[in-house]
Each structure stands twice: as structure tokens, then as C-alpha cells.
Coordinates of C-alpha atoms and ligand atoms in Angstrom, one line a residue:
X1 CA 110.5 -18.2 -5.6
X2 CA 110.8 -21.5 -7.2
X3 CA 107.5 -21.7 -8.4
X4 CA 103.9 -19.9 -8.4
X5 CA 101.7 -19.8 -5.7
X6 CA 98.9 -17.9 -4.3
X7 CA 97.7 -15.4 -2.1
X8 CA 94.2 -16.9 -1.1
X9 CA 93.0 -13.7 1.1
X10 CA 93.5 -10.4 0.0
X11 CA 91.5 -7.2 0.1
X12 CA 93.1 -5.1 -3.1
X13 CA 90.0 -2.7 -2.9
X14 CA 91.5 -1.6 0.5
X15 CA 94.7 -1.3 -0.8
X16 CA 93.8 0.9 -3.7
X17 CA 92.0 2.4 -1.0
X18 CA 94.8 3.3 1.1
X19 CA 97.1 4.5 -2.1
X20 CA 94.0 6.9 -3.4
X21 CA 91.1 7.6 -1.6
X22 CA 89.4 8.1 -4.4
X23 CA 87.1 5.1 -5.7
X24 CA 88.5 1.9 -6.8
X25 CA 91.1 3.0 -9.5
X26 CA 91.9 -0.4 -11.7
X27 CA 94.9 0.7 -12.1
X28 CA 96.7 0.8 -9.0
X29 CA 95.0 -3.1 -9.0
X30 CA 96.7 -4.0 -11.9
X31 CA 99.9 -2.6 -10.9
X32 CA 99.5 -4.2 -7.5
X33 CA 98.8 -8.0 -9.3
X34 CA 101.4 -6.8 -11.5
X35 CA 103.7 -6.7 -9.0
X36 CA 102.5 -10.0 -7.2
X37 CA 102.9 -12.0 -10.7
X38 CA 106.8 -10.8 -10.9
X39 CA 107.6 -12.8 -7.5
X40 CA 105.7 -15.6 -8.4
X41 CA 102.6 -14.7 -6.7
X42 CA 100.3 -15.3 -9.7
X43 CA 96.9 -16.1 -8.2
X44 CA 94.7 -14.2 -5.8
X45 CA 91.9 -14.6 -3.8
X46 CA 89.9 -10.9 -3.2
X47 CA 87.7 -11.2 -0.5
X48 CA 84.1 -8.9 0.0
X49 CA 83.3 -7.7 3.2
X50 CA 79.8 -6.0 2.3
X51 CA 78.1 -5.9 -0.3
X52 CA 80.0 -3.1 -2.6
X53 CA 83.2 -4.8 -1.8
X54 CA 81.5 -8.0 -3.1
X55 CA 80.1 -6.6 -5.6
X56 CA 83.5 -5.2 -6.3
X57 CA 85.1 -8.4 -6.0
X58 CA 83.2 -10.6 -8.6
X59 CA 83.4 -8.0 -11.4
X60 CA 87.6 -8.2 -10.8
X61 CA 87.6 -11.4 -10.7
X62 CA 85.7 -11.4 -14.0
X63 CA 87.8 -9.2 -16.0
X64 CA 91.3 -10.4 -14.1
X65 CA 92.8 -14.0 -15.0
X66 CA 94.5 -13.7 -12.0
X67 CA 91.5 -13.7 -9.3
X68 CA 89.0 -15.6 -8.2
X69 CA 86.2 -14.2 -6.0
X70 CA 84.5 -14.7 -2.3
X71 CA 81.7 -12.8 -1.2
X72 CA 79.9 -12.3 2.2
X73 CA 79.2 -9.7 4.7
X74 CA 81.9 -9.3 7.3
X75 CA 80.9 -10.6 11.1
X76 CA 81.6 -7.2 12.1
X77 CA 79.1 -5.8 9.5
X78 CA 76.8 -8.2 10.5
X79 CA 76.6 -7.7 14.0
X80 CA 76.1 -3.8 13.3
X81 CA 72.8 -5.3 11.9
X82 CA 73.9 -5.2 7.9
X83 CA 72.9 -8.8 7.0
X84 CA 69.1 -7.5 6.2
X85 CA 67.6 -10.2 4.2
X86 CA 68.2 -7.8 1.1
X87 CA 72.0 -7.8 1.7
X88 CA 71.8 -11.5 2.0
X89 CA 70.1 -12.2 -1.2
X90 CA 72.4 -9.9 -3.1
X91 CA 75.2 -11.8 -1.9
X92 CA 73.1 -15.2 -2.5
X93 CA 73.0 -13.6 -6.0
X94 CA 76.9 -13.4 -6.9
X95 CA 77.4 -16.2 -5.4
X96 CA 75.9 -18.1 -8.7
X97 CA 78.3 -16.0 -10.6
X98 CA 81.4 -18.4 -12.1
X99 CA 84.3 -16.4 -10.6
X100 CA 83.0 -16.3 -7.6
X101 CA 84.2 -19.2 -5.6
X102 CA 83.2 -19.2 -2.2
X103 CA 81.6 -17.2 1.0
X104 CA 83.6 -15.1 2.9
X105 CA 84.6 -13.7 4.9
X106 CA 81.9 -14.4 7.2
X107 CA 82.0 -16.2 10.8
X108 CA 82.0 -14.9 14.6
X109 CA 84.2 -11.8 15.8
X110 CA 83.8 -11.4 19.6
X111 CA 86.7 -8.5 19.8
X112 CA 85.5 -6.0 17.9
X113 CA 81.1 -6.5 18.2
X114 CA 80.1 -6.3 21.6
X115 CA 77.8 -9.0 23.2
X116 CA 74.4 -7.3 22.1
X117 CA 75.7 -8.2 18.6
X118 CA 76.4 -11.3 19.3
X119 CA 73.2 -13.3 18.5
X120 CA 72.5 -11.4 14.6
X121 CA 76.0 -12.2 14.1
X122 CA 75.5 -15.6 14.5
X123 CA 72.3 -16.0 12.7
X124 CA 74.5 -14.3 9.9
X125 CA 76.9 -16.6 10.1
X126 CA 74.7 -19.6 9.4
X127 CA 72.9 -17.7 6.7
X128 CA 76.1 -17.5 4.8
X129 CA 77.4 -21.5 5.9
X130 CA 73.3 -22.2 3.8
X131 CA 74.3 -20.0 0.8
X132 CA 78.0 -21.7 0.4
X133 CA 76.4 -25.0 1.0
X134 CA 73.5 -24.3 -1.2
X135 CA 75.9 -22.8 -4.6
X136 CA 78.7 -25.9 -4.1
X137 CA 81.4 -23.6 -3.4
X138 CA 83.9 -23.1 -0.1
X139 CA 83.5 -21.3 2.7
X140 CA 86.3 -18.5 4.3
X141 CA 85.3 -18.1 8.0
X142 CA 86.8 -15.2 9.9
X143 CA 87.2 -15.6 13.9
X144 CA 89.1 -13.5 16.6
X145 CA 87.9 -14.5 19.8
X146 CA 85.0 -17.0 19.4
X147 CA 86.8 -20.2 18.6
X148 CA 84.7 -22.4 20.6
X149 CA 80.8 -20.6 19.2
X150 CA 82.4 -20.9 15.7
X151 CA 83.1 -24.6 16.2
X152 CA 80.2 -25.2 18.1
X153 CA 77.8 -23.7 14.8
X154 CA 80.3 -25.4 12.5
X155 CA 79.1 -28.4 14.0
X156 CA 75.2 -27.8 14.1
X157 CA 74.8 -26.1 10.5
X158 CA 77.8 -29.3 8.8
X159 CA 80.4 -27.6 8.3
X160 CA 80.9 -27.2 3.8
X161 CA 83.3 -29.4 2.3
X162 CA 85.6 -27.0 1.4
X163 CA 85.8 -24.5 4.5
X164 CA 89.0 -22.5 5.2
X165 CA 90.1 -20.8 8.6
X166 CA 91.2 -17.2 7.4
X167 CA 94.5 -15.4 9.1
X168 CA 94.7 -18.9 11.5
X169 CA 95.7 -17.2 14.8
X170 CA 95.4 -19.6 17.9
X171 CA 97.3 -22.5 19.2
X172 CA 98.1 -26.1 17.9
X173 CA 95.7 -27.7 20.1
X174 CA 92.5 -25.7 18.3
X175 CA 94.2 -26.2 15.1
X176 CA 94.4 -30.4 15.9
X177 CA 90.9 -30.0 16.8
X178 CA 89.5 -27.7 13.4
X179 CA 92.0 -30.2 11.3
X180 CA 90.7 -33.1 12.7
X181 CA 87.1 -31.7 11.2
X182 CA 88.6 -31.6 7.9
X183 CA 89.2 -27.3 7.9
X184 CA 91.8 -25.7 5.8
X185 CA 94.0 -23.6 7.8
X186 CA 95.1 -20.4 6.0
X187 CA 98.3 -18.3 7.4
X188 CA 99.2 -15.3 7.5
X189 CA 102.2 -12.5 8.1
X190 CA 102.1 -13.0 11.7
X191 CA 103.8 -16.7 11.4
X192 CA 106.5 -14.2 10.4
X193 CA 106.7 -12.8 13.5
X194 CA 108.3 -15.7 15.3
X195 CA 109.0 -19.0 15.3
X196 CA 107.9 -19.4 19.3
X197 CA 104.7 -18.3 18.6
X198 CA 101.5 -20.4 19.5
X199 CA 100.2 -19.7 15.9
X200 CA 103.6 -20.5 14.3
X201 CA 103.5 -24.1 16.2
X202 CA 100.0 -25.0 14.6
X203 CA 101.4 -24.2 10.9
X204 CA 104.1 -26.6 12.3
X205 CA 101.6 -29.7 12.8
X206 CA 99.0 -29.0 10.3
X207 CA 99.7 -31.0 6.7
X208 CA 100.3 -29.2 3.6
X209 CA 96.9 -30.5 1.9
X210 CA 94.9 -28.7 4.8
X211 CA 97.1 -25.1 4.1
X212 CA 97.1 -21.9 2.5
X213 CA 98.6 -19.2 2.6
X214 CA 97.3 -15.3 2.8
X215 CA 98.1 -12.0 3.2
X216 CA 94.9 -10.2 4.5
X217 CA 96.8 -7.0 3.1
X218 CA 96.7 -4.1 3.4
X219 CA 96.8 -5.4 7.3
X220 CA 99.3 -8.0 9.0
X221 CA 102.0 -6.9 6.6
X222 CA 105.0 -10.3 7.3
X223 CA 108.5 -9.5 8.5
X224 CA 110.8 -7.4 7.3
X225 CA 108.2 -5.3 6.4
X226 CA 106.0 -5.0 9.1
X227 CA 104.4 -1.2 9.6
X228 CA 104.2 -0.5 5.6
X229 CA 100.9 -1.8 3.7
X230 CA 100.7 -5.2 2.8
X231 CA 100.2 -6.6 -0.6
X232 CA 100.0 -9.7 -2.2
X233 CA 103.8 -9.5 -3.7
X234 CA 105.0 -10.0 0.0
X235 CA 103.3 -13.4 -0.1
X236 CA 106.4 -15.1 -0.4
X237 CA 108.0 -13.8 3.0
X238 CA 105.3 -16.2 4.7
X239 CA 105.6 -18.6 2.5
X240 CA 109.2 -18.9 3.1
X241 CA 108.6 -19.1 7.2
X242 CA 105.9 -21.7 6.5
X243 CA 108.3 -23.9 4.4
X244 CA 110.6 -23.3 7.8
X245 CA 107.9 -24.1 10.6
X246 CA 106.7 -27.3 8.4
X247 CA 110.7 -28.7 7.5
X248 CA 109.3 -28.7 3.4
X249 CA 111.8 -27.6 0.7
X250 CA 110.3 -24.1 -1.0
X251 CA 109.7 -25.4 -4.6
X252 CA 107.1 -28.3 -2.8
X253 CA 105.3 -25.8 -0.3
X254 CA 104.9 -23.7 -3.1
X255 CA 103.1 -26.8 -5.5
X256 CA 101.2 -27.9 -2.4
X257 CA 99.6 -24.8 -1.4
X258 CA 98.8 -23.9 -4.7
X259 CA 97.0 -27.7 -5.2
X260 CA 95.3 -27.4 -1.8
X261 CA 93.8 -23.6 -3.4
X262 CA 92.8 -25.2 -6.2
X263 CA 91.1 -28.0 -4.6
X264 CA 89.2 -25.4 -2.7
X265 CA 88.7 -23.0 -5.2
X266 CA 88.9 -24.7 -8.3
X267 CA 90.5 -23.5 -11.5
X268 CA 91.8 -19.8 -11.9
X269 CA 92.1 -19.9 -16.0
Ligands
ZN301 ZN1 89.2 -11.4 8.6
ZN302 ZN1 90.2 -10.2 5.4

């Protein structure tokens, strides 16, 4: 690539995870940022989804120039009932810490927590939107089918002033109306996918100062590559399809999204 940029949602717990089952061996981490720095990919984002893996996340991002920290309890983990007021304060606690950047990924996931979860996950949800508000920093909100309860909470709680859309996966009409609210729109491997895609049409209209890009690996692993785990050095594959969908030469995508993640997140070094 023709210059750095970043990978501003990645799970490299998972990863290590998925290459030994063992623990979290720093080693396979380093090799895997290692491996991101050579293609240019020299800032991450590691995401928590509980509070080990945030727990997890704010001591890499301590030791590790190279990433920043969010931490939150997952909507799915939420609406199995694990955002207990203890679980909250803990992640109210790292959230203070100074490489830990923002809240996430929380938000509303109607596909995989039935309707009885529903209402906890919610309440979790706003929970987190107070403890992002309350520490300054930006919020990562993750939603698969509840685009309309996300907005509608977004809009009762005020939505942070730095508040990203993680993996953005619907249409350009949602996307006009979450840009029009100021959101940051981060995408993903699946604008790889194709170019006719709904998804691939909102990275089309939404401007470069309101864009990131992620890889969400070990899942949604971009084209050619799709089927093997995903990592942070296949960043650039999706950058290179955004800098297709949006008409911008490589070299300025890559400057922009990595101003637009430090706007959000603020400074890696
Ligand atoms: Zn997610
Ligand atoms: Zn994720």
C-alpha cells in the first residue's frame, strides 16, 4: 500500500484463539501485528466482548504501540443476562484506563438473542452509551437486525460524539439516515464481496471523514481469501475495494481513514 492505515475492529484474542487453543499466547499476537505492520497495516483497534476479553484488550493495548483498546460486553452476552451490575463496573473501570479508547462493542443483535432477551439487551446498551459518554471516549455499536431500535435508543440516550457503526451491513438509505446523525460508518470484508451489493453502495455515498475500515477477523475474511481466518494484514484487500466503491486514489483513502481513526480514537503513540 501507499501508505499506513488501520484496522479499527479486530478481535486478535480470537485469532490466537483459533491458531492454539491454549490461552492467549503473545506471541502468535505479535506475529499477527507483525504481519499487519509489513503491508502497511500499522494500527489496530482490539475490541472486548466480555469482560476477560476486555480485560485482555486494555493490557495489549498497554504493552503494544500498535493498539488501542475498546471494551464492552457484547449484545449477545448481554442479552444472555451477563451485563450484572458487577460486569458493568469492571468495564466502567478500564474504561478510565489511557489505552483504552472507547466502548464496544456493545449495541442491539436481534439475529442471534431471541425476543425474551431483548429488553436486558437494551438496557445494556444504554448502560454502555452512559459509560462512553461519561469517560469522553467513542462508542463501537454492533447491530444485525435491529437498525431501527438502535437508532431509535441512539436518539433517546444522544448519541456520543464519536460513535462508529461496526462491520456496516445494510443499505444506502440507513447509511444516509445514521450519516446524517453524524455516525462513522466502519466496513468490512464483505464490501469485497461485490460491487452490486446493498452494503457496497452505502460505502459508495458515505464521505471519507465518516469511514473506517475493519476487519472483524478472525470472521468476514475479504476476497480472495474468503473461507481462511481473517487477520488484520488482509486489511488492505478492503481498503482497496473501498478506494474502488468511493472513486478515491489508494494513497488518499489510506490518509483519510487513518485521520477519521484518529479523530475518533485519538493518538496511537
Ligand atoms: Zn460485531
Ligand atoms: Zn467484532
Amino acid at each position: 500500500m501507499p501508505a499506513t492505515a488501520v484496522d479499527s475492529h479486530c478481535h486478535l484474542d480470537l485469532i490466537a484463539d483459533s491458531l492454539a487453543e491454549d490461552g492467549y499466547p503473545n506471541i502468535e499476537v505479535d506475529a499477527e501485528l507483525a504481519a499487519a505492520a509489513a503491508v502497511g497495516i500499522t494500527r489496530v483497534v482490539q475490541v472486548g466482548v466480555d469482560v476477560a476479553s476486555s480485560q485482555w484488550a486494555a493490557e495489549l493495548a498497554q504493552r503494544h504501540p500498535d493498539v488501542l483498546a475498546m471494551v464492552a460486553l457484547h449484545p449477545n452476552e448481554a442479552g444472555a443476562g451477563a451485563a450484572t451490575e458487577g460486569a458493568l463496573a469492571e468495564i466502567n473501570r478500564l474504561a478510565a484506563l489511557p489505552r483504552v479508547r472507547g466502548i464496544g462493542e456493545t449495541g442491539l443483535d436481534h439475529f442471534r438473542t431471541g425476543e425474551d432477551g431483548w429488553a436486558i439487551q437494551e438496557q445494556s446498551f444504554r448502560a454502555h452509551i452512559d459509560i462512553a459518554k461519561r469517560h469522553g471516549i467513542a462508542l463501537m455499536i454492533h447491530t444485525r437486525d435491529a437498525y431501527e431500535d438502535m437508532l431509535r435508543v441512539l436518539d433517546e440516550e444522544g448519541a456520543p460524539e464519536n460513535t462508529v457503526l461496526h462491520c456496516y451491513s445494510s443499505d444506502a438509505e440507513t447509511a444516509r439516515r445514521c450519516l446524517d446523525r453524524g455516525l462513522v460508518l466502519s466496513f468490512s470484508g464483505t464490501v469485497t464481496f461485490s460491487n452490486a451489493t446493498a452494503t457496497a453502495q452505502a460505502a459508495a455515498i458515505t464521505p471519507l471523514d465518516q469511514m473506517l475500515v475493519e476487519t472483524d477477523a478472525p470472521f468476514l475474511t475479504p476476497m480472495p481469501f474468503r473461507g481462511r481466518p481473517n487477520g488484520p494484514y488482509l486489511t488492505p484487500y478492503t481498503i482497496r475495494a473501498l478506494a474502488e466503491l468511493t472513486g478515491t486514489d489508494l494513497a488518499t483513502l489510506c490518509q483519510r481513514l487513518t485521520a477519521t481513526a484518529e479523530r475518533v480514537f485519538g493518538p496511537w503513540p
